[in-house]
PDB file of C-alpha atoms in Angstrom:
ATOM      1  CA  MET A1134      85.036 -42.001  33.692  1.00 43.00           C
ATOM      2  CA  THR A1135      82.666 -39.298  32.456  1.00 51.00           C
ATOM      3  CA  GLN A1136      83.406 -35.687  33.408  1.00 59.00           C
ATOM      4  CA  ASP A1137      80.806 -34.177  35.753  1.00 57.00           C
ATOM      5  CA  VAL A1138      79.914 -30.957  33.917  1.00 56.00           C
ATOM      6  CA  ALA A1139      77.556 -30.026  36.778  1.00 53.00           C
ATOM      7  CA  ASN A1140      80.543 -29.822  39.172  1.00 57.00           C
ATOM      8  CA  GLY A1141      78.851 -32.082  41.721  1.00 54.00           C
ATOM      9  CA  TYR A1142      75.637 -30.074  41.902  1.00 59.00           C
ATOM     10  CA  ASP A1143      73.432 -32.773  40.383  1.00 57.00           C
ATOM     11  CA  GLU A1144      74.401 -35.083  43.252  1.00 60.00           C
ATOM     12  CA  ILE A1145      73.550 -32.506  45.934  1.00 55.00           C
ATOM     13  CA  ALA A1146      70.554 -30.831  44.268  1.00 51.00           C
ATOM     14  CA  ASP A1147      68.272 -31.352  47.289  1.00 55.00           C
ATOM     15  CA  ALA A1148      70.828 -29.836  49.675  1.00 52.00           C
ATOM     16  CA  TYR A1149      71.296 -26.915  47.268  1.00 50.00           C
ATOM     17  CA  LEU A1150      67.542 -26.291  47.200  1.00 53.00           C
ATOM     18  CA  SER A1151      67.453 -26.224  51.001  1.00 55.00           C
ATOM     19  CA  ALA A1152      70.518 -23.991  51.361  1.00 55.00           C
ATOM     20  CA  ARG A1153      69.873 -21.379  48.631  1.00 61.00           C
ATOM     21  CA  SER A1154      69.009 -17.994  50.087  1.00 58.00           C
ATOM     22  CA  ASP A1155      68.180 -14.593  48.654  1.00 77.00           C
ATOM     23  CA  ILE A1156      71.618 -13.183  49.542  1.00 80.00           C
ATOM     24  CA  GLY A1157      72.811 -11.249  46.510  1.00 86.00           C
ATOM     25  CA  ALA A1158      69.338 -10.496  45.167  1.00 91.00           C
ATOM     26  CA  ASP A1159      69.878  -6.815  45.967  1.00 96.00           C
ATOM     27  CA  VAL A1160      73.085  -6.802  43.893  1.00 97.00           C
ATOM     28  CA  ILE A1161      71.298  -8.375  40.918  1.00 97.00           C
ATOM     29  CA  SER A1162      68.440  -5.890  41.223  1.00 97.00           C
ATOM     30  CA  ASP A1163      70.851  -2.937  41.321  1.00 97.00           C
ATOM     31  CA  TRP A1164      72.849  -4.307  38.358  1.00 98.00           C
ATOM     32  CA  ALA A1165      69.677  -4.910  36.323  1.00 97.00           C
ATOM     33  CA  SER A1166      68.318  -1.425  37.043  1.00 96.00           C
ATOM     34  CA  ASP A1167      70.795   0.010  34.523  1.00 93.00           C
ATOM     35  CA  LEU A1168      69.581  -2.279  31.733  1.00 95.00           C
ATOM     36  CA  PRO A1169      66.886  -1.102  29.336  1.00 90.00           C
ATOM     37  CA  LYS A1170      63.497  -2.809  29.654  1.00 90.00           C
ATOM     38  CA  GLY A1171      63.421  -5.806  27.369  1.00 94.00           C
ATOM     39  CA  ALA A1172      67.213  -6.228  27.350  1.00 98.00           C
ATOM     40  CA  ALA A1173      68.344  -9.773  26.553  1.00 98.00           C
ATOM     41  CA  VAL A1174      70.240 -11.341  29.475  1.00 99.00           C
ATOM     42  CA  VAL A1175      71.640 -14.842  29.922  1.00 98.00           C
ATOM     43  CA  ASP A1176      71.785 -16.363  33.415  1.00 98.00           C
ATOM     44  CA  ILE A1177      74.794 -18.706  33.340  1.00 98.00           C
ATOM     45  CA  GLY A1178      74.772 -21.451  35.954  1.00 94.00           C
ATOM     46  CA  ALA A1179      71.171 -20.539  36.706  1.00 96.00           C
ATOM     47  CA  GLY A1180      70.510 -23.333  39.186  1.00 91.00           C
ATOM     48  CA  THR A1181      66.792 -23.315  39.946  1.00 92.00           C
ATOM     49  CA  GLY A1182      66.406 -19.689  38.888  1.00 94.00           C
ATOM     50  CA  TRP A1183      65.847 -18.409  42.391  1.00 88.00           C
ATOM     51  CA  PRO A1184      66.622 -15.709  43.222  1.00 94.00           C
ATOM     52  CA  VAL A1185      68.690 -14.484  40.235  1.00 96.00           C
ATOM     53  CA  THR A1186      66.404 -15.322  37.301  1.00 96.00           C
ATOM     54  CA  GLN A1187      63.356 -14.152  39.243  1.00 96.00           C
ATOM     55  CA  VAL A1188      64.986 -10.794  40.069  1.00 97.00           C
ATOM     56  CA  LEU A1189      65.936 -10.326  36.409  1.00 98.00           C
ATOM     57  CA  ILE A1190      62.415 -11.149  35.221  1.00 97.00           C
ATOM     58  CA  ASP A1191      61.023  -8.705  37.780  1.00 97.00           C
ATOM     59  CA  ALA A1192      63.401  -6.067  36.349  1.00 96.00           C
ATOM     60  CA  GLY A1193      61.761  -6.469  32.938  1.00 96.00           C
ATOM     61  CA  VAL A1194      64.565  -8.126  31.005  1.00 97.00           C
ATOM     62  CA  ARG A1195      64.247 -11.100  28.645  1.00 97.00           C
ATOM     63  CA  ILE A1196      66.009 -14.132  30.088  1.00 97.00           C
ATOM     64  CA  SER A1197      67.733 -17.155  28.652  1.00 98.00           C
ATOM     65  CA  ALA A1198      69.427 -19.563  31.047  1.00 98.00           C
ATOM     66  CA  ILE A1199      72.140 -22.200  31.122  1.00 97.00           C
ATOM     67  CA  GLU A1200      72.357 -24.858  33.849  1.00 94.00           C
ATOM     68  CA  ALA A1201      74.514 -27.999  33.715  1.00 91.00           C
ATOM     69  CA  SER A1202      72.713 -29.989  36.431  1.00 90.00           C
ATOM     70  CA  PRO A1203      69.733 -31.898  35.011  1.00 91.00           C
ATOM     71  CA  LYS A1204      68.051 -31.936  38.445  1.00 90.00           C
ATOM     72  CA  LEU A1205      68.412 -28.184  38.987  1.00 91.00           C
ATOM     73  CA  ALA A1206      67.404 -27.542  35.367  1.00 94.00           C
ATOM     74  CA  GLY A1207      64.256 -29.596  35.985  1.00 94.00           C
ATOM     75  CA  VAL A1208      63.267 -27.379  38.913  1.00 94.00           C
ATOM     76  CA  PHE A1209      64.097 -24.311  36.807  1.00 96.00           C
ATOM     77  CA  ARG A1210      61.774 -25.526  34.007  1.00 97.00           C
ATOM     78  CA  GLU A1211      58.949 -26.014  36.506  1.00 97.00           C
ATOM     79  CA  ARG A1212      59.403 -22.486  37.886  1.00 96.00           C
ATOM     80  CA  PHE A1213      59.994 -20.731  34.570  1.00 98.00           C
ATOM     81  CA  PRO A1214      58.404 -22.776  31.763  1.00 98.00           C
ATOM     82  CA  ASP A1215      58.562 -19.847  29.324  1.00 97.00           C
ATOM     83  CA  VAL A1216      62.289 -19.118  29.778  1.00 98.00           C
ATOM     84  CA  GLU A1217      64.668 -20.578  27.196  1.00 97.00           C
ATOM     85  CA  LEU A1218      66.927 -23.042  29.052  1.00 97.00           C
ATOM     86  CA  ALA A1219      69.904 -25.098  27.909  1.00 96.00           C
ATOM     87  CA  CYS A1220      71.026 -27.949  30.157  1.00 95.00           C
ATOM     88  CA  GLU A1221      74.745 -27.880  29.356  1.00 94.00           C
ATOM     89  CA  ALA A1222      78.132 -26.841  30.710  1.00 91.00           C
ATOM     90  CA  ALA A1223      78.585 -23.075  30.607  1.00 91.00           C
ATOM     91  CA  GLU A1224      82.214 -23.227  29.545  1.00 86.00           C
ATOM     92  CA  THR A1225      81.324 -25.100  26.342  1.00 89.00           C
ATOM     93  CA  SER A1226      77.938 -23.487  25.645  1.00 91.00           C
ATOM     94  CA  ASP A1227      77.237 -21.723  22.349  1.00 92.00           C
ATOM     95  CA  PHE A1228      74.895 -19.363  24.268  1.00 93.00           C
ATOM     96  CA  PHE A1229      71.959 -20.250  22.013  1.00 90.00           C
ATOM     97  CA  GLY A1230      73.875 -18.769  19.052  1.00 93.00           C
ATOM     98  CA  CYS A1231      72.635 -15.359  20.255  1.00 95.00           C
ATOM     99  CA  GLN A1232      74.044 -12.002  21.281  1.00 97.00           C
ATOM    100  CA  PHE A1233      73.043 -10.592  24.671  1.00 98.00           C
ATOM    101  CA  ASP A1234      72.895  -7.182  26.341  1.00 98.00           C
ATOM    102  CA  GLY A1235      73.985  -8.753  29.608  1.00 98.00           C
ATOM    103  CA  ALA A1236      75.175 -11.931  31.265  1.00 98.00           C
ATOM    104  CA  VAL A1237      75.338 -13.027  34.892  1.00 98.00           C
ATOM    105  CA  ALA A1238      77.262 -15.935  36.409  1.00 98.00           C
ATOM    106  CA  ILE A1239      76.473 -15.935  40.115  1.00 95.00           C
ATOM    107  CA  GLY A1240      78.052 -18.687  42.202  1.00 89.00           C
ATOM    108  CA  LEU A1241      79.559 -20.392  39.163  1.00 92.00           C
ATOM    109  CA  MET A1242      82.930 -18.971  38.141  1.00 95.00           C
ATOM    110  CA  PHE A1243      84.900 -20.276  41.125  1.00 93.00           C
ATOM    111  CA  LEU A1244      83.498 -23.800  40.706  1.00 89.00           C
ATOM    112  CA  LEU A1245      85.358 -24.115  37.400  1.00 93.00           C
ATOM    113  CA  SER A1246      89.002 -24.998  36.844  1.00 94.00           C
ATOM    114  CA  GLU A1247      91.313 -22.158  35.851  1.00 97.00           C
ATOM    115  CA  ALA A1248      91.040 -23.267  32.211  1.00 96.00           C
ATOM    116  CA  GLY A1249      87.247 -23.448  32.546  1.00 94.00           C
ATOM    117  CA  GLN A1250      87.095 -19.920  33.962  1.00 97.00           C
ATOM    118  CA  MET A1251      89.273 -18.587  31.149  1.00 97.00           C
ATOM    119  CA  ALA A1252      87.100 -20.357  28.562  1.00 96.00           C
ATOM    120  CA  LEU A1253      83.886 -19.049  30.117  1.00 96.00           C
ATOM    121  CA  ILE A1254      85.081 -15.429  30.059  1.00 98.00           C
ATOM    122  CA  GLU A1255      86.000 -15.786  26.383  1.00 97.00           C
ATOM    123  CA  ARG A1256      82.644 -17.371  25.530  1.00 96.00           C
ATOM    124  CA  VAL A1257      80.722 -14.692  27.417  1.00 97.00           C
ATOM    125  CA  SER A1258      82.625 -11.980  25.551  1.00 98.00           C
ATOM    126  CA  GLY A1259      81.692 -13.638  22.272  1.00 96.00           C
ATOM    127  CA  ALA A1260      78.025 -13.752  23.296  1.00 97.00           C
ATOM    128  CA  LEU A1261      77.778 -10.100  24.376  1.00 98.00           C
ATOM    129  CA  LYS A1262      76.827  -7.234  22.114  1.00 98.00           C
ATOM    130  CA  SER A1263      79.147  -4.234  22.087  1.00 97.00           C
ATOM    131  CA  GLY A1264      78.476  -2.423  25.361  1.00 98.00           C
ATOM    132  CA  GLY A1265      77.030  -5.603  26.887  1.00 98.00           C
ATOM    133  CA  ARG A1266      77.599  -6.150  30.590  1.00 98.00           C
ATOM    134  CA  PHE A1267      78.881  -9.198  32.475  1.00 99.00           C
ATOM    135  CA  LEU A1268      78.424  -9.647  36.224  1.00 99.00           C
ATOM    136  CA  PHE A1269      79.994 -12.583  38.030  1.00 98.00           C
ATOM    137  CA  SER A1270      80.784 -13.512  41.607  1.00 96.00           C
ATOM    138  CA  ALA A1271      84.209 -14.592  42.844  1.00 97.00           C
ATOM    139  CA  PRO A1272      86.422 -13.543  45.740  1.00 96.00           C
ATOM    140  CA  HIS A1273      88.716 -10.650  44.781  1.00 95.00           C
ATOM    141  CA  GLN A1274      91.735 -12.385  46.296  1.00 97.00           C
ATOM    142  CA  VAL A1275      93.477 -15.476  44.927  1.00 97.00           C
ATOM    143  CA  CYS A1276      92.269 -18.376  47.065  1.00 93.00           C
ATOM    144  CA  GLU A1277      91.081 -21.983  47.130  1.00 95.00           C
ATOM    145  CA  TRP A1278      88.549 -23.611  49.426  1.00 88.00           C
ATOM    146  CA  GLU A1279      86.362 -26.676  49.697  1.00 90.00           C
ATOM    147  CA  ASP A1280      82.820 -26.095  48.444  1.00 79.00           C
ATOM    148  CA  ALA A1281      80.522 -26.497  51.445  1.00 76.00           C
ATOM    149  CA  LEU A1282      77.903 -28.498  49.526  1.00 72.00           C
ATOM    150  CA  THR A1283      79.908 -30.660  47.116  1.00 68.00           C
ATOM    151  CA  GLY A1284      83.192 -30.977  49.015  1.00 76.00           C
ATOM    152  CA  ARG A1285      85.004 -30.155  45.761  1.00 78.00           C
ATOM    153  CA  MET A1286      87.756 -27.588  45.360  1.00 87.00           C
ATOM    154  CA  SER A1287      86.669 -24.053  44.462  1.00 90.00           C
ATOM    155  CA  ARG A1288      89.107 -21.365  43.367  1.00 96.00           C
ATOM    156  CA  SER A1289      89.247 -17.661  42.730  1.00 97.00           C
ATOM    157  CA  LEU A1290      91.907 -16.511  40.297  1.00 98.00           C
ATOM    158  CA  GLY A1291      91.884 -13.072  41.910  1.00 98.00           C
ATOM    159  CA  LEU A1292      91.020  -9.593  40.732  1.00 97.00           C
ATOM    160  CA  GLU A1293      94.166  -9.002  38.673  1.00 98.00           C
ATOM    161  CA  VAL A1294      93.873 -12.267  36.718  1.00 98.00           C
ATOM    162  CA  TYR A1295      90.188 -11.585  36.064  1.00 98.00           C
ATOM    163  CA  ARG A1296      90.991  -8.008  34.993  1.00 98.00           C
ATOM    164  CA  LYS A1297      93.646  -9.241  32.528  1.00 99.00           C
ATOM    165  CA  ARG A1298      91.483 -12.024  31.093  1.00 99.00           C
ATOM    166  CA  LEU A1299      88.520  -9.698  30.658  1.00 99.00           C
ATOM    167  CA  ALA A1300      90.787  -7.174  28.892  1.00 99.00           C
ATOM    168  CA  ASP A1301      92.246  -9.905  26.665  1.00 99.00           C
ATOM    169  CA  CYS A1302      88.656 -10.734  25.670  1.00 98.00           C
ATOM    170  CA  GLY A1303      87.707  -7.126  24.899  1.00 99.00           C
ATOM    171  CA  MET A1304      86.030  -6.263  28.198  1.00 99.00           C
ATOM    172  CA  THR A1305      86.809  -3.822  30.993  1.00 98.00           C
ATOM    173  CA  ILE A1306      85.861  -3.855  34.669  1.00 98.00           C
ATOM    174  CA  THR A1307      83.437  -1.033  35.414  1.00 98.00           C
ATOM    175  CA  GLY A1308      82.780  -1.680  39.078  1.00 96.00           C
ATOM    176  CA  SER A1309      82.247  -4.163  41.861  1.00 97.00           C
ATOM    177  CA  TYR A1310      79.663  -5.052  44.462  1.00 96.00           C
ATOM    178  CA  LYS A1311      79.679  -6.768  47.832  1.00 96.00           C
ATOM    179  CA  ASP A1312      76.465  -8.331  49.105  1.00 94.00           C
ATOM    180  CA  THR A1313      75.187  -8.717  52.660  1.00 93.00           C
ATOM    181  CA  GLY A1314      76.781 -12.167  52.854  1.00 91.00           C
ATOM    182  CA  GLY A1315      80.227 -10.752  52.047  1.00 93.00           C
ATOM    183  CA  ASN A1316      80.303 -12.130  48.486  1.00 93.00           C
ATOM    184  CA  PHE A1317      82.257 -10.108  45.908  1.00 97.00           C
ATOM    185  CA  TYR A1318      80.992  -9.397  42.376  1.00 98.00           C
ATOM    186  CA  LEU A1319      82.758  -7.928  39.351  1.00 98.00           C
ATOM    187  CA  ASN A1320      80.863  -5.948  36.736  1.00 98.00           C
ATOM    188  CA  SER A1321      82.433  -5.593  33.310  1.00 98.00           C
ATOM    189  CA  ARG A1322      81.453  -4.183  29.939  1.00 98.00           C
ATOM    190  CA  LYS A1323      82.342  -5.320  26.446  1.00 98.00           C
ATOM    191  CA  LEU A1324      84.091  -2.578  24.525  1.00 97.00           C
TER     192      LEU A1324
END
């Protein structure tokens, strides 16, 4: 059996398109406001690019994107034909062989296994320039739940595990956000 690197999202792409809202767009806008114009940012688990990629483009940063679902990547390409996009699993991506000023992983981290989350944090650290920033969403408490769209298990490793893993990978937490939907975000910086 082949591993589903899209974590079930290719199968439910139409439902995802119908359910995706702009909750969190204000967090992304606030986060991006501290980046210099023209900063290079990678959107990891970009989905269709709405709203995250669009907010980042509107903020004046240069975007590259990674999305594992071929169906969602297809919609992304239609919306953003000029944005560099890799259709691959984030936790094994080489991040275009580039260094970035920032990275975002919104709605992705908790879909991955514990090993996948650990691998992704390490890969992001390797793809960030010194001083580069990484924003991702995950509940601050340790918890597991069934993903509403895919029915698959989602998990948060919790704030302390994320703090330790980020530190082990040369990053430090610089703050957090909570959006209007109650979603929690961690902001970190590569030392």
